[in-house]
Short mmCIF file of C-alpha atoms in Angstrom, two decimals:
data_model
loop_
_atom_site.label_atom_id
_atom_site.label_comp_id
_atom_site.label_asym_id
_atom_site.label_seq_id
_atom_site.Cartn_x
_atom_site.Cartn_y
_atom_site.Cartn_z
CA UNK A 230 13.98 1.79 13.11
CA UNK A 231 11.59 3.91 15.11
CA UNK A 232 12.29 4.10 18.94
CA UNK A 233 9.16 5.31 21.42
CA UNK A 234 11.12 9.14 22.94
CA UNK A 235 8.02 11.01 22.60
CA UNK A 236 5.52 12.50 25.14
CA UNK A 237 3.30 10.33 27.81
CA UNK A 238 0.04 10.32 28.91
CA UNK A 239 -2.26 13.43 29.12
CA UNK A 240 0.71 15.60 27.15
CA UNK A 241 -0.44 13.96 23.86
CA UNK A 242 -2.42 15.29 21.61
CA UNK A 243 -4.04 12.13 20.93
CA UNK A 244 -4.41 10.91 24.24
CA UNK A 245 -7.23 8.12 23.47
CA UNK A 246 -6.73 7.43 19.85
CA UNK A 247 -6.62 3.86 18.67
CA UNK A 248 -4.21 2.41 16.46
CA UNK A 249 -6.06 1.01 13.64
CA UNK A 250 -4.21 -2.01 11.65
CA UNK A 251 -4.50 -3.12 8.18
CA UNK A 252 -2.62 -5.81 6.29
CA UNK A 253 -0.88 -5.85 2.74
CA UNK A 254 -1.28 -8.96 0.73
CA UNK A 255 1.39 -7.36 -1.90
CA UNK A 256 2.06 -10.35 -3.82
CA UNK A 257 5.39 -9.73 -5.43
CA UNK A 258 8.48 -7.84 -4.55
CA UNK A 259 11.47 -9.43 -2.63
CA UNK A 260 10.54 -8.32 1.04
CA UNK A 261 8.07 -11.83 1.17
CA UNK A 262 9.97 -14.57 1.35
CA UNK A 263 8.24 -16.53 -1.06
CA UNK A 264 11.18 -19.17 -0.78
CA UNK A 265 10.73 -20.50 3.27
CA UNK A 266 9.18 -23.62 3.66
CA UNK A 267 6.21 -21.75 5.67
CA UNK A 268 5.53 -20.29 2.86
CA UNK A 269 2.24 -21.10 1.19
CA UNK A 270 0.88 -19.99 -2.79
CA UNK A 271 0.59 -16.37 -3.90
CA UNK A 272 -2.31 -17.96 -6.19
CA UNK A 273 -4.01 -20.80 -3.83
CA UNK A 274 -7.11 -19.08 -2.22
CA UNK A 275 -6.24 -20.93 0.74
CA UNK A 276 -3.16 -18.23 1.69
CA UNK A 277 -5.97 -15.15 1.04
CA UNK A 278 -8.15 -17.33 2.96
CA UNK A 279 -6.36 -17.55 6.18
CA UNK A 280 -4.64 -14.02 5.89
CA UNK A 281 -7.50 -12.80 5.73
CA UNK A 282 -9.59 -15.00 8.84
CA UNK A 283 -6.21 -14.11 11.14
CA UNK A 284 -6.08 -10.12 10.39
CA UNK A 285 -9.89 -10.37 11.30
CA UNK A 286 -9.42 -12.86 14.41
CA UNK A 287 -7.16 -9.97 15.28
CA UNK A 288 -9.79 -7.03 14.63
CA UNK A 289 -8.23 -5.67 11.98
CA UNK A 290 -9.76 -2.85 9.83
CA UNK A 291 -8.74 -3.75 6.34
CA UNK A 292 -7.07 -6.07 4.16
CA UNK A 293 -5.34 -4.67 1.54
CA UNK A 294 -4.86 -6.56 -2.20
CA UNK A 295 -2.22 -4.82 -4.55
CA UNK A 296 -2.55 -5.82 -8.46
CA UNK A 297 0.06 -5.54 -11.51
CA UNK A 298 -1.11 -4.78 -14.91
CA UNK A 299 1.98 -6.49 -16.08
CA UNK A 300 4.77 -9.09 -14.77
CA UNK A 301 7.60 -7.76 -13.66
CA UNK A 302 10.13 -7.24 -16.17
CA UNK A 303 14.17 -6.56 -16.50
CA UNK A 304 16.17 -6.33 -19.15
CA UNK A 305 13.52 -7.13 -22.12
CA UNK A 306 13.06 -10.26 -19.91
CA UNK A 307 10.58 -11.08 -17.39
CA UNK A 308 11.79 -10.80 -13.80
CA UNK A 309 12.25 -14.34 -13.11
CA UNK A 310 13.08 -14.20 -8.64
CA UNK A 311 9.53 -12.49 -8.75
CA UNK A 312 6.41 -15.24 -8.06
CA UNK A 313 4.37 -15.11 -10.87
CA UNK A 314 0.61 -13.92 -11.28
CA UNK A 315 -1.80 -12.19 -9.10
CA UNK A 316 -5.37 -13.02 -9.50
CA UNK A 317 -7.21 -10.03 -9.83
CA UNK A 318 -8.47 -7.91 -6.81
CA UNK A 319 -12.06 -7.64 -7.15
CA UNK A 320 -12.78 -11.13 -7.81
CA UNK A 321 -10.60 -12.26 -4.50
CA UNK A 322 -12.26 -9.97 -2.28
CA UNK A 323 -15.84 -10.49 -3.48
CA UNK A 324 -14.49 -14.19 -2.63
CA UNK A 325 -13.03 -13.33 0.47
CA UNK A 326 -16.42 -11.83 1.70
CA UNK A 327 -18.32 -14.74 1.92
CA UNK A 328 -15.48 -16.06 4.18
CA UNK A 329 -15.19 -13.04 6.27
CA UNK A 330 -17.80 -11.18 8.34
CA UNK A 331 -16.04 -7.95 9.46
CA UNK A 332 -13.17 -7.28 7.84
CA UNK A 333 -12.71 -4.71 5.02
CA UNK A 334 -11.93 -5.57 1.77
CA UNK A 335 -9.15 -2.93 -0.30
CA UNK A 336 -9.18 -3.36 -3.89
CA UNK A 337 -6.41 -1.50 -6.17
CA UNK A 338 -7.29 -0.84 -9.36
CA UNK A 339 -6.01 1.44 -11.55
CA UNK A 340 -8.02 4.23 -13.55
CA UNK A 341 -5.69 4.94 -16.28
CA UNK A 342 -6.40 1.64 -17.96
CA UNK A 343 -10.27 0.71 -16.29
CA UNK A 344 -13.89 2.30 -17.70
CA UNK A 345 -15.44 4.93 -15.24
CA UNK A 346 -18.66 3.17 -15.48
CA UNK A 347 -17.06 -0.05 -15.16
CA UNK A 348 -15.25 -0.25 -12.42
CA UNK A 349 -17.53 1.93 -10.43
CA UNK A 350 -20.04 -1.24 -11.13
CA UNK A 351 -17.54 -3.72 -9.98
CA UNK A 352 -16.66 -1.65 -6.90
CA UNK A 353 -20.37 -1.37 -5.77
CA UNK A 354 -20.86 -4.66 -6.52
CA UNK A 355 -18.04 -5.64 -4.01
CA UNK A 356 -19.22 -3.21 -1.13
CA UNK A 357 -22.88 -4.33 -1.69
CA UNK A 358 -22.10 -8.31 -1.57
CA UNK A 359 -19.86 -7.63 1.04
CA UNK A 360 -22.68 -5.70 3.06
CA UNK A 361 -20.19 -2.22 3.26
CA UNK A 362 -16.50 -3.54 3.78
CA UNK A 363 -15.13 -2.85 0.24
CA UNK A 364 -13.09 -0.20 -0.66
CA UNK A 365 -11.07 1.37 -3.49
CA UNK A 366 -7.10 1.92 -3.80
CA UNK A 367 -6.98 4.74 -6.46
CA UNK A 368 -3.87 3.68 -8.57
CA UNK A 369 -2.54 6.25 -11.35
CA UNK A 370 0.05 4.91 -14.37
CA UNK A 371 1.22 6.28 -17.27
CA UNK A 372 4.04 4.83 -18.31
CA UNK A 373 4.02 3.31 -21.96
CA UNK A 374 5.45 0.01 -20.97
CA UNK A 375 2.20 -1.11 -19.20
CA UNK A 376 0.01 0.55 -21.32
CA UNK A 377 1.29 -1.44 -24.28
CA UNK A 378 -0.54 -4.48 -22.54
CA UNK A 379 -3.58 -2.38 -23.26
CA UNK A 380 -2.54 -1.46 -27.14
CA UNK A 381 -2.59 2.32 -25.18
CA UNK A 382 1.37 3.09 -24.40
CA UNK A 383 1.91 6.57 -23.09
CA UNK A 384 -1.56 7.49 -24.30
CA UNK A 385 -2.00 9.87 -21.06
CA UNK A 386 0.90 12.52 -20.62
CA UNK A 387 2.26 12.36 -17.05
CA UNK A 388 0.93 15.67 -16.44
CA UNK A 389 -2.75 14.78 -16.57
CA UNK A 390 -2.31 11.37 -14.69
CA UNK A 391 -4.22 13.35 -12.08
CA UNK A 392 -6.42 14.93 -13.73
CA UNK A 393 -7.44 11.69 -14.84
CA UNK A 394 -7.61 10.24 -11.33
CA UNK A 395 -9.81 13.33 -10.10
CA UNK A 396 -11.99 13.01 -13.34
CA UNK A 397 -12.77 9.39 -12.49
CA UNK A 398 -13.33 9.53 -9.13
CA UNK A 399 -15.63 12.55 -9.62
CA UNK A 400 -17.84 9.84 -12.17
CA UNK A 401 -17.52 7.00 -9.91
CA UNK A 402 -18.92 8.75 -7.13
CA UNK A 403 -21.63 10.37 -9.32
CA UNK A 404 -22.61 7.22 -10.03
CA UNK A 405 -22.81 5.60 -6.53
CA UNK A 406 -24.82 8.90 -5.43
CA UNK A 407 -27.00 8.83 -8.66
CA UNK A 408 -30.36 7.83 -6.61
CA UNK A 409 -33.55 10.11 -5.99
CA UNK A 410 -35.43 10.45 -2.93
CA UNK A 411 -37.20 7.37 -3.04
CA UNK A 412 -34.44 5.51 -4.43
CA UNK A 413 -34.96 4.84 -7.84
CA UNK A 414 -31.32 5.08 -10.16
CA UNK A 415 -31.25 8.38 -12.34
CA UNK A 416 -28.78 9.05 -15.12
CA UNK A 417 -25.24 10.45 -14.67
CA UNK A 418 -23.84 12.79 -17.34
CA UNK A 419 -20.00 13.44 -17.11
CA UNK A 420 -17.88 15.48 -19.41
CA UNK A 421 -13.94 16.52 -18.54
CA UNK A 422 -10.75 16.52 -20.33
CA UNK A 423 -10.40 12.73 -19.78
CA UNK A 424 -13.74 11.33 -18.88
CA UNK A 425 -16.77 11.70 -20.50
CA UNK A 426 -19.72 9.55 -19.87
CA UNK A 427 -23.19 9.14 -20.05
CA UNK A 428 -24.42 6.44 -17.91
CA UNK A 429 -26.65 5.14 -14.75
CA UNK A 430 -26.09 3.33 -11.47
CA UNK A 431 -27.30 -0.48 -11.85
CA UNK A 432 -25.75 -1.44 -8.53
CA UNK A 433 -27.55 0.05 -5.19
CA UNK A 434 -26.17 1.92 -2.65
CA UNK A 435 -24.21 -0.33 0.03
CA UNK A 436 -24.31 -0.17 3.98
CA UNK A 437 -21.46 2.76 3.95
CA UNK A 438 -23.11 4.49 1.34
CA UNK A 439 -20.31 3.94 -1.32
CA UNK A 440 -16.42 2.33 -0.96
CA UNK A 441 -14.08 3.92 1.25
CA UNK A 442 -11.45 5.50 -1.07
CA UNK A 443 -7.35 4.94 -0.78
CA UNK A 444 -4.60 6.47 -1.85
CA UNK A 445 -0.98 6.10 -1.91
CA UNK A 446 0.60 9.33 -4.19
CA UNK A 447 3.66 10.66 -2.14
CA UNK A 448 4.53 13.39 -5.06
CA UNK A 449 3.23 16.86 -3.93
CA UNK A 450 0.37 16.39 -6.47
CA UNK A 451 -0.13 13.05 -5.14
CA UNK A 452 -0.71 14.51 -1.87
CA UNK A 453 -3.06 16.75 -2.86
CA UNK A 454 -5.06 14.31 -4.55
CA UNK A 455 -5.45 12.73 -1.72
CA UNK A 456 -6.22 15.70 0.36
CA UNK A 457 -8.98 16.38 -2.27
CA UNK A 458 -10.57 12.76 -2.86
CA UNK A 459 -9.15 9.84 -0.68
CA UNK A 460 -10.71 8.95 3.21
CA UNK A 461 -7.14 7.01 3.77
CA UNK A 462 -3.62 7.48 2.84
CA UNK A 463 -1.16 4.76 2.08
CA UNK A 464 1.77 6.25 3.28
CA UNK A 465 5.60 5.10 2.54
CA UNK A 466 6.33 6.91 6.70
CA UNK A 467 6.08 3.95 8.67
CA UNK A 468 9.73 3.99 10.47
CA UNK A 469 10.84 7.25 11.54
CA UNK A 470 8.63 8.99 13.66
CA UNK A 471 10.10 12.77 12.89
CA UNK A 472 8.94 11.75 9.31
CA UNK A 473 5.68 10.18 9.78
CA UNK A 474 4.61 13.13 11.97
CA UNK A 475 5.98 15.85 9.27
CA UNK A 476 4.06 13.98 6.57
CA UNK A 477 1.12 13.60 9.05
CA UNK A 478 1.39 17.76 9.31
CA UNK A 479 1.68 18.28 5.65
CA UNK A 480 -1.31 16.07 4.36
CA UNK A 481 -3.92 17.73 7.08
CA UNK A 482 -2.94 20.98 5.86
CA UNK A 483 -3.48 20.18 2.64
CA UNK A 484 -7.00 18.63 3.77
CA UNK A 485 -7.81 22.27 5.31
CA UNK A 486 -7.15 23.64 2.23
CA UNK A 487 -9.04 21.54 0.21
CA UNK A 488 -11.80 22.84 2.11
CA UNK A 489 -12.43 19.44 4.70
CA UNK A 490 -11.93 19.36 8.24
CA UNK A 491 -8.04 18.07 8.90
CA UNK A 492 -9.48 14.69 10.34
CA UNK A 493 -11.22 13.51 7.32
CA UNK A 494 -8.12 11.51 5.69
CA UNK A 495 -6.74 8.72 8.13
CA UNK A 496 -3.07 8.34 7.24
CA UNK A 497 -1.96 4.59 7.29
CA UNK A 498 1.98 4.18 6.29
CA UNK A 499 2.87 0.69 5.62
CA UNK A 500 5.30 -0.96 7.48
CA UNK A 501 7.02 -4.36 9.12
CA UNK A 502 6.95 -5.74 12.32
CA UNK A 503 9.22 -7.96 13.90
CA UNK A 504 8.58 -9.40 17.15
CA UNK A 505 11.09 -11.65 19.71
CA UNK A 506 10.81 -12.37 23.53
CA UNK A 507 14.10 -10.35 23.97
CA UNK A 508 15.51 -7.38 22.67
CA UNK A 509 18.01 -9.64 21.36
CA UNK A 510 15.52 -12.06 19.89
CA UNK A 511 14.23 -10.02 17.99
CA UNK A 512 17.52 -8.42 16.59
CA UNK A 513 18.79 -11.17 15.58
CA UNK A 514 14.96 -12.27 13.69
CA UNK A 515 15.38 -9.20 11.97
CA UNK A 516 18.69 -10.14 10.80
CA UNK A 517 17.42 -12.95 9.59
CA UNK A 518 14.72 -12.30 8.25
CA UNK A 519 16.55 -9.21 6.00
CA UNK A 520 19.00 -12.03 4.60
CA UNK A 521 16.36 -14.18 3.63
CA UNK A 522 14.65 -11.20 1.59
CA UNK A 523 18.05 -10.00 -0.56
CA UNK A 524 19.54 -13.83 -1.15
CA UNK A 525 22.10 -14.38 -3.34
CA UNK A 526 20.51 -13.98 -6.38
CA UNK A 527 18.11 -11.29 -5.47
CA UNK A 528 21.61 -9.26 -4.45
CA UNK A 529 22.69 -9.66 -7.98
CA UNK A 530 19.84 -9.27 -9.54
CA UNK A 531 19.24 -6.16 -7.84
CA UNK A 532 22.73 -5.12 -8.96
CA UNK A 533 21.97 -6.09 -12.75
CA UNK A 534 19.19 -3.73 -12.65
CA UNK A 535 21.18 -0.61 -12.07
CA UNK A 536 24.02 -1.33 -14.35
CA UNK A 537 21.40 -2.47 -16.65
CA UNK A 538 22.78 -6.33 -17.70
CA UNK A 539 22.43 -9.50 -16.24
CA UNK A 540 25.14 -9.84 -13.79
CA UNK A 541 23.74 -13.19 -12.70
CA UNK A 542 27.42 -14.76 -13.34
CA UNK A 543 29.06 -12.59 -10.82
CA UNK A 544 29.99 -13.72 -6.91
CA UNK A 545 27.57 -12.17 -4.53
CA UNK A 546 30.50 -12.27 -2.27
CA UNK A 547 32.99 -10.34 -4.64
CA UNK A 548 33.15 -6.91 -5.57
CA UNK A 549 30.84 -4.69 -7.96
CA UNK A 550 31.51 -4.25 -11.47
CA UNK A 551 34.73 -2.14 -12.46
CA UNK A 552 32.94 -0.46 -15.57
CA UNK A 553 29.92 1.79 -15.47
CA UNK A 554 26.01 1.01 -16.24
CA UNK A 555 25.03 -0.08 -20.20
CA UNK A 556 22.34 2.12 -19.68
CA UNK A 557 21.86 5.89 -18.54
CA UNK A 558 18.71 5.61 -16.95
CA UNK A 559 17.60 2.79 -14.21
CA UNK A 560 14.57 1.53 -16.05
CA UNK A 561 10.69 1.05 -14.90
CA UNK A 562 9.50 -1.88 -15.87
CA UNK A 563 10.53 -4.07 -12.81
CA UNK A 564 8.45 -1.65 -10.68
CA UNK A 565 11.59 -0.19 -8.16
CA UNK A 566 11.83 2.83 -6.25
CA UNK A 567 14.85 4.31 -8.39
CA UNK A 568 13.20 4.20 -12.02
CA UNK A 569 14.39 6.92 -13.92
CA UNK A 570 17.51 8.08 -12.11
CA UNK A 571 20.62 8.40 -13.39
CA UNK A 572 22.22 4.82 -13.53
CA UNK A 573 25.98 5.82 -13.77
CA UNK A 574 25.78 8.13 -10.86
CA UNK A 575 24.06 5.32 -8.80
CA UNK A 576 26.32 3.07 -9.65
CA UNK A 577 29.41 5.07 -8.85
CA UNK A 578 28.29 5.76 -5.44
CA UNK A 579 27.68 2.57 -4.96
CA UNK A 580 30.80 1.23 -5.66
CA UNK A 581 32.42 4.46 -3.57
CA UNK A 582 30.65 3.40 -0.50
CA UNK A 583 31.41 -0.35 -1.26
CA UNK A 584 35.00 0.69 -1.35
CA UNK A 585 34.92 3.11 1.87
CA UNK A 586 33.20 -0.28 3.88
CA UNK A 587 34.65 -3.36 2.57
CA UNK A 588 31.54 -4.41 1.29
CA UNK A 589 31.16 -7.10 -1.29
CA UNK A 590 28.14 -7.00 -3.72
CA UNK A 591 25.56 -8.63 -1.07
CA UNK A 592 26.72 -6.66 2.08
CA UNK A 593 26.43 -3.62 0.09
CA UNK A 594 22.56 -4.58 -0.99
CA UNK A 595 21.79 -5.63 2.58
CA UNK A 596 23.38 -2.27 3.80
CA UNK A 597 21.56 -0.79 1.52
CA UNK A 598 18.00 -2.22 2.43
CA UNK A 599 17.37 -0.15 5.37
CA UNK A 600 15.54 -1.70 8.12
CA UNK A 601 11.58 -1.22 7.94
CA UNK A 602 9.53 -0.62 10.81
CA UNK A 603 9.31 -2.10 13.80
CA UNK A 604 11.56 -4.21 16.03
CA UNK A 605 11.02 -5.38 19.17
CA UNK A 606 9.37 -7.29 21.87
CA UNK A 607 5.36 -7.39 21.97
CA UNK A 608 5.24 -4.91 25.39
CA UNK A 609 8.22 -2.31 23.29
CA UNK A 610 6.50 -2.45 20.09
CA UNK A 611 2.96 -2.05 21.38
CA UNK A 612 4.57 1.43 23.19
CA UNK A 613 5.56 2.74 19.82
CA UNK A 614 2.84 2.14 18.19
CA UNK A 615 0.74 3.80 20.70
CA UNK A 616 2.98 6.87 20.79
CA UNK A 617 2.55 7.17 16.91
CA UNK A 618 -1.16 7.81 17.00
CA UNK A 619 -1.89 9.63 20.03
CA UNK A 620 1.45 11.71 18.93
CA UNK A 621 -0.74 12.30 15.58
CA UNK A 622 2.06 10.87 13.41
CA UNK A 623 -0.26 8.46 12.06
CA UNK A 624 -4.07 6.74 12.37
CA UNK A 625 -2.62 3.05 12.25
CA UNK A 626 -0.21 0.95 10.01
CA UNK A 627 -0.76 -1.42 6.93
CA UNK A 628 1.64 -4.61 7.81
CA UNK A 629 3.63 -6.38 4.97
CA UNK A 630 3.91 -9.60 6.53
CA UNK A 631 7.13 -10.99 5.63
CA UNK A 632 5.87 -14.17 4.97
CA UNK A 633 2.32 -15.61 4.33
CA UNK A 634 -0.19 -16.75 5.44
CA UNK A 635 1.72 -17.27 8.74
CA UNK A 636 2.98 -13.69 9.10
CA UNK A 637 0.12 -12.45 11.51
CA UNK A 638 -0.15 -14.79 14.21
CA UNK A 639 2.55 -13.13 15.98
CA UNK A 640 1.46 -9.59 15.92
CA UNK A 641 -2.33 -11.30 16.72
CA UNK A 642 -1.58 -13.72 19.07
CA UNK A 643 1.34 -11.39 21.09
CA UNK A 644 1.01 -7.61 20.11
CA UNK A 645 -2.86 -7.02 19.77
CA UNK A 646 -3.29 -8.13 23.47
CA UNK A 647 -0.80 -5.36 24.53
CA UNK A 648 -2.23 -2.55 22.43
CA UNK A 649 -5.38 -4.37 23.56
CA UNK A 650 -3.61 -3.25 27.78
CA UNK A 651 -3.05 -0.20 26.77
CA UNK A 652 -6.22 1.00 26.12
CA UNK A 653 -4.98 1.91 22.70
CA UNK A 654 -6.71 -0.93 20.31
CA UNK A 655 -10.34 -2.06 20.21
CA UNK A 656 -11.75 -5.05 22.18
CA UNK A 657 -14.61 -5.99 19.30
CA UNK A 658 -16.19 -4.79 16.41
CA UNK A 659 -18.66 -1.95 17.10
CA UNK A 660 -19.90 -1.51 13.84
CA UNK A 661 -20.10 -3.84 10.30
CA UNK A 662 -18.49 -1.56 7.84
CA UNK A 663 -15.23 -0.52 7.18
CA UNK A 664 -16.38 3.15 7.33
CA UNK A 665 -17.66 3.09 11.04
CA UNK A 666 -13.87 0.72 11.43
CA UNK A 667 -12.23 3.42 10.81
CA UNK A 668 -14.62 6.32 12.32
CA UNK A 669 -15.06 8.11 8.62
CA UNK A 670 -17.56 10.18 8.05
CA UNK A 671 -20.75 9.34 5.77
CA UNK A 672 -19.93 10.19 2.08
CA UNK A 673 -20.89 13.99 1.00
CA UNK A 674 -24.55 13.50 0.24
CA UNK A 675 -24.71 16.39 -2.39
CA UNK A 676 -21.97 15.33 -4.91
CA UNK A 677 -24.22 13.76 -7.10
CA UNK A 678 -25.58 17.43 -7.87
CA UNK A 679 -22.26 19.70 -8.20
CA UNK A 680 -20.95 17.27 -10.47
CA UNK A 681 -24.00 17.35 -13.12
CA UNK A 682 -24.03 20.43 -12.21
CA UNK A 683 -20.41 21.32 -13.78
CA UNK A 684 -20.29 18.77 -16.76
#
């Protein structure tokens, strides 16, 4: 949990910067609590609907739609805690922008398994219709489970899964910049080891000049993808300060390198916030709130998927298995943050540290879901956030509301107004697209000529 130690006043280095504020709509995953009775449908347009209206009644910058190619999976079965189905991006936000006015509109879409020419289309045609609010989160995959949904499993080696990503975004933008003087569309030729087209713009240029790009790599390639082609990182540093602001160091430098000025990639981690009147309020919420997102079954199920078996038939409240994992490695298909390690090795630690602490098979999974973000009253909370940017250890935050569409209203209604106090959050809108939201620079006007230039 982060706690507000840093500098005041005139000793930052920041000492006027805003927070800007985005929100997640992630749409699967454990951390929503699909489950409460406030709850409304991850399909119903309704829920986009009024996440959406609040995160704008709030002046937000962005709202944010993840996408799976595939449903969740675990052992050969589908992942059956998980809600199921996510409409896709593009077509909620192009709905979402005749309900919105302001707000911008991230899509994530993938470019291992989309057409350059394509998707470029579609993404115009969203920041067009939704006059310069739509923007693009540049997903990578390679793994051959989802690309057997595509009849293309493990066509792309994990080596050129940026490559790819570079090679595509190169086209895209080619093709959003392929206009002459007076405006007319002229033809885009692209050749590279993963792209080759030959094609031209149909879509004009929007109000921005072309969608704002995202990009959430953490991988030291990742990274310098994103110091190469994105305007905002996604960032996984959204509780510790010491490790938001040595990410925060390490992306501008590799900005510099890449030959842009440091400020040209706004760095938004994603993270929670939980708000009480009291300290002790809002302790005890977060308690709450962290059993309600690792229940009973989720605990076990969670479990299952290291030792690779359904476990389903074991007591949450007894202890973990006695034998070792079926399987060596943790697998990928349910989308976790341990794919690929080694199982056994997880597993015996596990049960080591359940041993050392008592704890059964649910304390251990709550113990081991480390607390996310923010905790706090509005006046505490509104301090950190505050120190974060003008410390430089990040541009804003993407929330995950833990539950939807009701999530916001407390961070609207309770923190904006204090951030709002501070000096330290905007009072309106001063512009109408999400590029002047978030105070990026216009796109490079001469791309459209060094990339014909080297295909």
């Amino acid at each position: 949990m982060s706690t507000a130690t840093g500098p005041s006043s005139a000793d930052y280095p920041r000492p006027h910067a805003h927070v800007h504020l985005g929100v997640f709509f992630q749409g699967v995953n454990h951390t929503t609590i699909w489950s409460d009775p406030a709850s409304g449908s991850q399909i119903d347009f309704e829920t986009f609907r009024e996440v959406a209206q609040t995160a704008e009644r709030g002046l937000f910058d962005a709202f944010f739609l993840g996408e799976g190619l595939r449903l969740r999976e675990q052992n050969g079965l589908l992942h059956d805690l998980d809600v199921v189905g996510r409409p896709d991006a593009i077509t909620q936000l192009s709905a979402l922008a005749a309900v919105t006015r302001r707000i911008g509109l991230v899509a994530t879409q993938n470019v291992t398994y989309n057409d350059p020419a394509d998707l470029a289309r579609r993404l115009a045609s969203l920041d067009v219709l939704s006059g310069g609010r739509g923007a693009w989160n540049i997903v990578t995959t390679d793994n051959s489970w989802t690309g057997a949904n595509f009849r293309r499993g493990g066509w792309l080696d994990h080596e050129l899964r940026y490559v790819r990503a570079a090679e595509f975004v190169e086209a895209a933008q080619a093709l959003w910049d392929a206009f002459d003087d007076e405006g007319a569309p002229v033809e885009v030729r692209y050749a590279g080891r993963t792209v080759e087209l030959v094609a031209t713009p149909t879509v004009p240029r929007s109000a921005q000049g072309h969608p704002v790009l995202f990009q959430a790599g953490d991988s030291p390639a990742g990274r310098d993808f994103a110091a190469s082609h994105a305007e905002v990182i996604f960032s996984a540093h959204g509780t510790d300060h010491a490790d938001a602001l040595a990410f925060a160091h390490d992306v501008r430098r590799r900005t510099v390198a890449a030959g842009r000025p440091e400020d040209d990639v706004k760095i938004l981690p994603g993270t929670q916030i939980i708000l009480g009147a009291t300290p002790d309020e809002a302790r005890e919420k977060a308690r709450w709130v962290k059993e309600q997102q690792v229940t009973p079954a989720t605990a076990l199920s969670l479990i299952g998927q290291v030792w690779g078996e359904d476990l389903s038939h074991l007591d949450p409240d007894g202890p973990l298995p006695e034998h070792d994992p079926v399987v060596k490695a943790i697998g990928e298909t349910r989308g976790t943050p341990r794919p690929g390690r080694d199982a056994v090795a997880v597993a015996r630690a596990w049960r080591e540290r359940a041993t050392e602490q008592g704890f059964s098979i649910r304390e251990l999974v709550l113990d081991q879901e480390r607390q996310r973000g923010f905790v706090g009253t509005p006046s505490s909370v509104a301090d950190e956030l505050a120190h974060w940017v003008r410390s430089g250890a990040s541009d804003g935050f993407n929330l995950t509301p833990w539950v939807v569409p009701g999530g916001l209203d407390d961070v609207v209604d309770r923190l904006v107004p204090e951030l709002q106090e501070r000096g330290a959050y905007r009072t309106e809108y001063t512009g109408t697209t999400l590029r002047e939201h978030l105070g990026l620079r216009a796109p490079v006007p001469h791309r459209r000529t060094l990339v014909t230039a080297d295909a």
